[in-house]
Amino acid sequence: MARSMARGARITSLAALGALLAVATLARAEDTVRIGLPTKTYYPTIISETALRQKLFDKEGIKAELTIYRSGGETFEAAAAGAADLQLNSVALVAAGRRKGVDTKAVAGTALGYYGWYLMVRSDSPVTKPEELDGKKVGITAAGSGSDLLARWTMTDRKIKFTTVPLGGGGLVPNLLSNNVDAIVLYSPLSFQMMQDKQARSLIDFGAAVPSHVTGVWIASDKFIKEKPALVQKTLNALYGGLMFLRANRPEAIKMIAEIDEIPPKVAEAELDGNLMKLSTTGEMTEEWLGRSLEFSKLIGMTDVAPVGEIYTSAFKPKPTVK
């Protein structure tokens, strides 16, 4: 009788332990956020890696898993397939995606300009102005990406026609230098590095040429927003904490940017001053700013897009995590 009772107690204890482990595992799963990043050497990767290295996600009580893709388009496809919970992407993709059944919303804004983005040619290229690219080949990361939008804006603005060639983020520079394309739409810090190394020169500074609008947003699916709003908020807190850390700690920021992007300190300094210091620290979005983004996308042929009211939520206000 005693042995039977002891055995029963052990079984009960084991069952209770198993239940506790199951709850703990579930809690850990619920506190994990998968962040999709459009390409390696790009500001959302720097910010996310900084938040990770400074343990800002840990301080929010969550775990972040970073996945780097080849382009904004590929990142958006990953989210549509359920492989990413939060990602950095364009307003245009959010609006176009909703018309195709991919229901995402912008949860925080990052920039009001294409800071550090340039239309670039090799230093020895005979091309001296954008109009001379008519009929030629221009490299972009992927269809639907920010580089695609800027390439198409260039064609509309300069009334020319060239062929866009999707090369992925890692393929832009090699294909330009090997003469496979005549020009590329390039983002910082690679654009700064190419100019400092005198390997390429700029034809258009998109940060100055393109009218101000929301050029980058952190986005999440409607489902993720509805089911895990606290996780969205904590993730944004950590990400904007990462940005604030970079802005407030210049020597360490330059060192970290150089390490993450595998670039010289001088280029990292240009990235900090020419891009990261210009990004939004509040995540604010307004219908006016988002409306300009949609108008911009329509100028380049994206006419079947959702209205402004459907593409964002103002439910989240990033509260930067402090180290």
Tab-separated table of N, CA and C in Angstrom, residues 184-238:
chain	number	residue	atom	x	y	z
A	184	ILE	N	24.169	50.931	-60.736
A	184	ILE	CA	23.428	50.236	-59.679
A	184	ILE	C	22.756	51.272	-58.782
A	185	VAL	N	21.671	50.858	-58.149
A	185	VAL	CA	21.062	51.642	-57.083
A	185	VAL	C	21.617	51.067	-55.785
A	186	LEU	N	22.423	51.858	-55.080
A	186	LEU	CA	23.155	51.330	-53.932
A	186	LEU	C	22.845	52.126	-52.663
A	187	TYR	N	22.758	51.399	-51.561
A	187	TYR	CA	22.445	51.955	-50.254
A	187	TYR	C	23.716	52.043	-49.409
A	188	SER	N	23.624	52.807	-48.335
A	188	SER	CA	24.769	52.921	-47.429
A	188	SER	C	24.823	51.701	-46.492
A	189	PRO	N	26.010	51.367	-45.972
A	189	PRO	CA	27.275	52.089	-46.081
A	189	PRO	C	28.084	51.737	-47.330
A	190	LEU	N	27.575	50.778	-48.146
A	190	LEU	CA	28.333	50.391	-49.337
A	190	LEU	C	28.535	51.567	-50.279
A	191	SER	N	27.536	52.437	-50.372
A	191	SER	CA	27.664	53.596	-51.263
A	191	SER	C	28.800	54.507	-50.792
A	192	PHE	N	28.875	54.729	-49.484
A	192	PHE	CA	29.947	55.561	-48.944
A	192	PHE	C	31.313	54.921	-49.189
A	193	GLN	N	31.373	53.600	-49.017
A	193	GLN	CA	32.644	52.899	-49.211
A	193	GLN	C	33.102	52.981	-50.660
A	194	MET	N	32.172	52.792	-51.593
A	194	MET	CA	32.525	52.849	-53.009
A	194	MET	C	33.062	54.226	-53.395
A	195	MET	N	32.458	55.272	-52.837
A	195	MET	CA	32.914	56.614	-53.167
A	195	MET	C	34.258	56.923	-52.499
A	196	GLN	N	34.413	56.502	-51.242
A	196	GLN	CA	35.681	56.744	-50.552
A	196	GLN	C	36.834	56.001	-51.218
A	197	ASP	N	36.546	54.797	-51.710
A	197	ASP	CA	37.579	54.004	-52.389
A	197	ASP	C	37.769	54.420	-53.839
A	198	LYS	N	36.958	55.376	-54.289
A	198	LYS	CA	37.006	55.878	-55.669
A	198	LYS	C	36.768	54.766	-56.695
A	199	GLN	N	35.936	53.802	-56.310
A	199	GLN	CA	35.552	52.739	-57.236
A	199	GLN	C	34.305	53.104	-58.021
A	200	ALA	N	33.537	54.046	-57.486
A	200	ALA	CA	32.293	54.448	-58.148
A	200	ALA	C	32.007	55.903	-57.815
A	201	ARG	N	31.151	56.500	-58.614
A	201	ARG	CA	30.721	57.879	-58.371
A	201	ARG	C	29.211	57.976	-58.517
A	202	SER	N	28.673	59.018	-57.954
A	202	SER	CA	27.222	59.181	-57.893
A	202	SER	C	26.674	59.987	-59.066
A	203	LEU	N	25.530	59.517	-59.569
A	203	LEU	CA	24.777	60.279	-60.567
A	203	LEU	C	23.577	60.966	-59.922
A	204	ILE	N	22.995	60.304	-58.921
A	204	ILE	CA	21.860	60.873	-58.185
A	204	ILE	C	22.015	60.536	-56.705
A	205	ASP	N	21.878	61.543	-55.856
A	205	ASP	CA	21.776	61.347	-54.412
A	205	ASP	C	20.284	61.300	-54.106
A	206	PHE	N	19.762	60.083	-53.912
A	206	PHE	CA	18.315	59.941	-53.734
A	206	PHE	C	17.823	60.590	-52.447
A	207	GLY	N	18.684	60.676	-51.435
A	207	GLY	CA	18.292	61.318	-50.188
A	207	GLY	C	17.947	62.780	-50.386
A	208	ALA	N	18.598	63.411	-51.354
A	208	ALA	CA	18.355	64.821	-51.647
A	208	ALA	C	17.343	65.014	-52.770
A	209	ALA	N	17.316	64.080	-53.729
A	209	ALA	CA	16.509	64.272	-54.935
A	209	ALA	C	15.046	63.867	-54.772
A	210	VAL	N	14.781	62.835	-53.997
A	210	VAL	CA	13.420	62.306	-53.884
A	210	VAL	C	12.651	63.079	-52.808
A	211	PRO	N	11.425	63.539	-53.101
A	211	PRO	CA	10.623	64.250	-52.101
A	211	PRO	C	10.446	63.413	-50.829
A	212	SER	N	10.439	64.079	-49.680
A	212	SER	CA	10.362	63.385	-48.387
A	212	SER	C	9.076	62.564	-48.252
A	213	HIS	N	9.228	61.351	-47.778
A	213	HIS	CA	8.108	60.478	-47.446
A	213	HIS	C	8.669	59.344	-46.590
A	214	VAL	N	7.793	58.521	-46.038
A	214	VAL	CA	8.257	57.407	-45.205
A	214	VAL	C	8.903	56.366	-46.112
A	215	THR	N	10.199	56.184	-45.956
A	215	THR	CA	10.927	55.279	-46.858
A	215	THR	C	11.222	53.914	-46.245
A	216	GLY	N	11.000	53.782	-44.956
A	216	GLY	CA	11.229	52.491	-44.315
A	216	GLY	C	10.343	52.346	-43.095
A	217	VAL	N	9.791	51.163	-42.902
A	217	VAL	CA	8.929	50.907	-41.746
A	217	VAL	C	9.193	49.506	-41.200
A	218	TRP	N	9.066	49.362	-39.890
A	218	TRP	CA	9.018	48.040	-39.292
A	218	TRP	C	7.583	47.557	-39.450
A	219	ILE	N	7.410	46.353	-39.964
A	219	ILE	CA	6.061	45.850	-40.212
A	219	ILE	C	5.871	44.469	-39.583
A	220	ALA	N	4.616	44.152	-39.318
A	220	ALA	CA	4.250	42.848	-38.760
A	220	ALA	C	2.904	42.442	-39.346
A	221	SER	N	2.604	41.171	-39.297
A	221	SER	CA	1.331	40.693	-39.829
A	221	SER	C	0.182	41.095	-38.903
A	222	ASP	N	-1.008	41.214	-39.469
A	222	ASP	CA	-2.187	41.517	-38.660
A	222	ASP	C	-2.350	40.483	-37.552
A	223	LYS	N	-2.076	39.228	-37.883
A	223	LYS	CA	-2.231	38.136	-36.931
A	223	LYS	C	-1.266	38.294	-35.752
A	224	PHE	N	-0.014	38.616	-36.059
A	224	PHE	CA	0.991	38.766	-35.012
A	224	PHE	C	0.660	39.969	-34.131
A	225	ILE	N	0.203	41.054	-34.749
A	225	ILE	CA	-0.170	42.248	-34.002
A	225	ILE	C	-1.329	41.956	-33.055
A	226	LYS	N	-2.300	41.207	-33.543
A	226	LYS	CA	-3.486	40.911	-32.741
A	226	LYS	C	-3.179	39.936	-31.610
A	227	GLU	N	-2.389	38.903	-31.919
A	227	GLU	CA	-2.153	37.847	-30.935
A	227	GLU	C	-1.024	38.158	-29.964
A	228	LYS	N	-0.031	38.966	-30.380
A	228	LYS	CA	1.125	39.211	-29.518
A	228	LYS	C	1.531	40.687	-29.511
A	229	PRO	N	0.602	41.555	-29.148
A	229	PRO	CA	0.927	42.989	-29.150
A	229	PRO	C	2.057	43.349	-28.183
A	230	ALA	N	2.113	42.675	-27.041
A	230	ALA	CA	3.175	42.972	-26.064
A	230	ALA	C	4.541	42.637	-26.635
A	231	LEU	N	4.621	41.564	-27.411
A	231	LEU	CA	5.886	41.166	-28.016
A	231	LEU	C	6.316	42.165	-29.087
A	232	VAL	N	5.353	42.675	-29.843
A	232	VAL	CA	5.652	43.721	-30.836
A	232	VAL	C	6.230	44.946	-30.133
A	233	GLN	N	5.573	45.365	-29.047
A	233	GLN	CA	6.020	46.548	-28.314
A	233	GLN	C	7.426	46.363	-27.751
A	234	LYS	N	7.679	45.228	-27.130
A	234	LYS	CA	8.996	44.970	-26.537
A	234	LYS	C	10.089	44.924	-27.610
A	235	THR	N	9.754	44.347	-28.751
A	235	THR	CA	10.734	44.275	-29.842
A	235	THR	C	11.086	45.659	-30.351
A	236	LEU	N	10.076	46.502	-30.532
A	236	LEU	CA	10.325	47.868	-30.979
A	236	LEU	C	11.137	48.641	-29.940
A	237	ASN	N	10.840	48.429	-28.668
A	237	ASN	CA	11.604	49.090	-27.614
A	237	ASN	C	13.089	48.768	-27.745
A	238	ALA	N	13.389	47.484	-27.939
A	238	ALA	CA	14.786	47.052	-28.044
A	238	ALA	C	15.446	47.602	-29.301
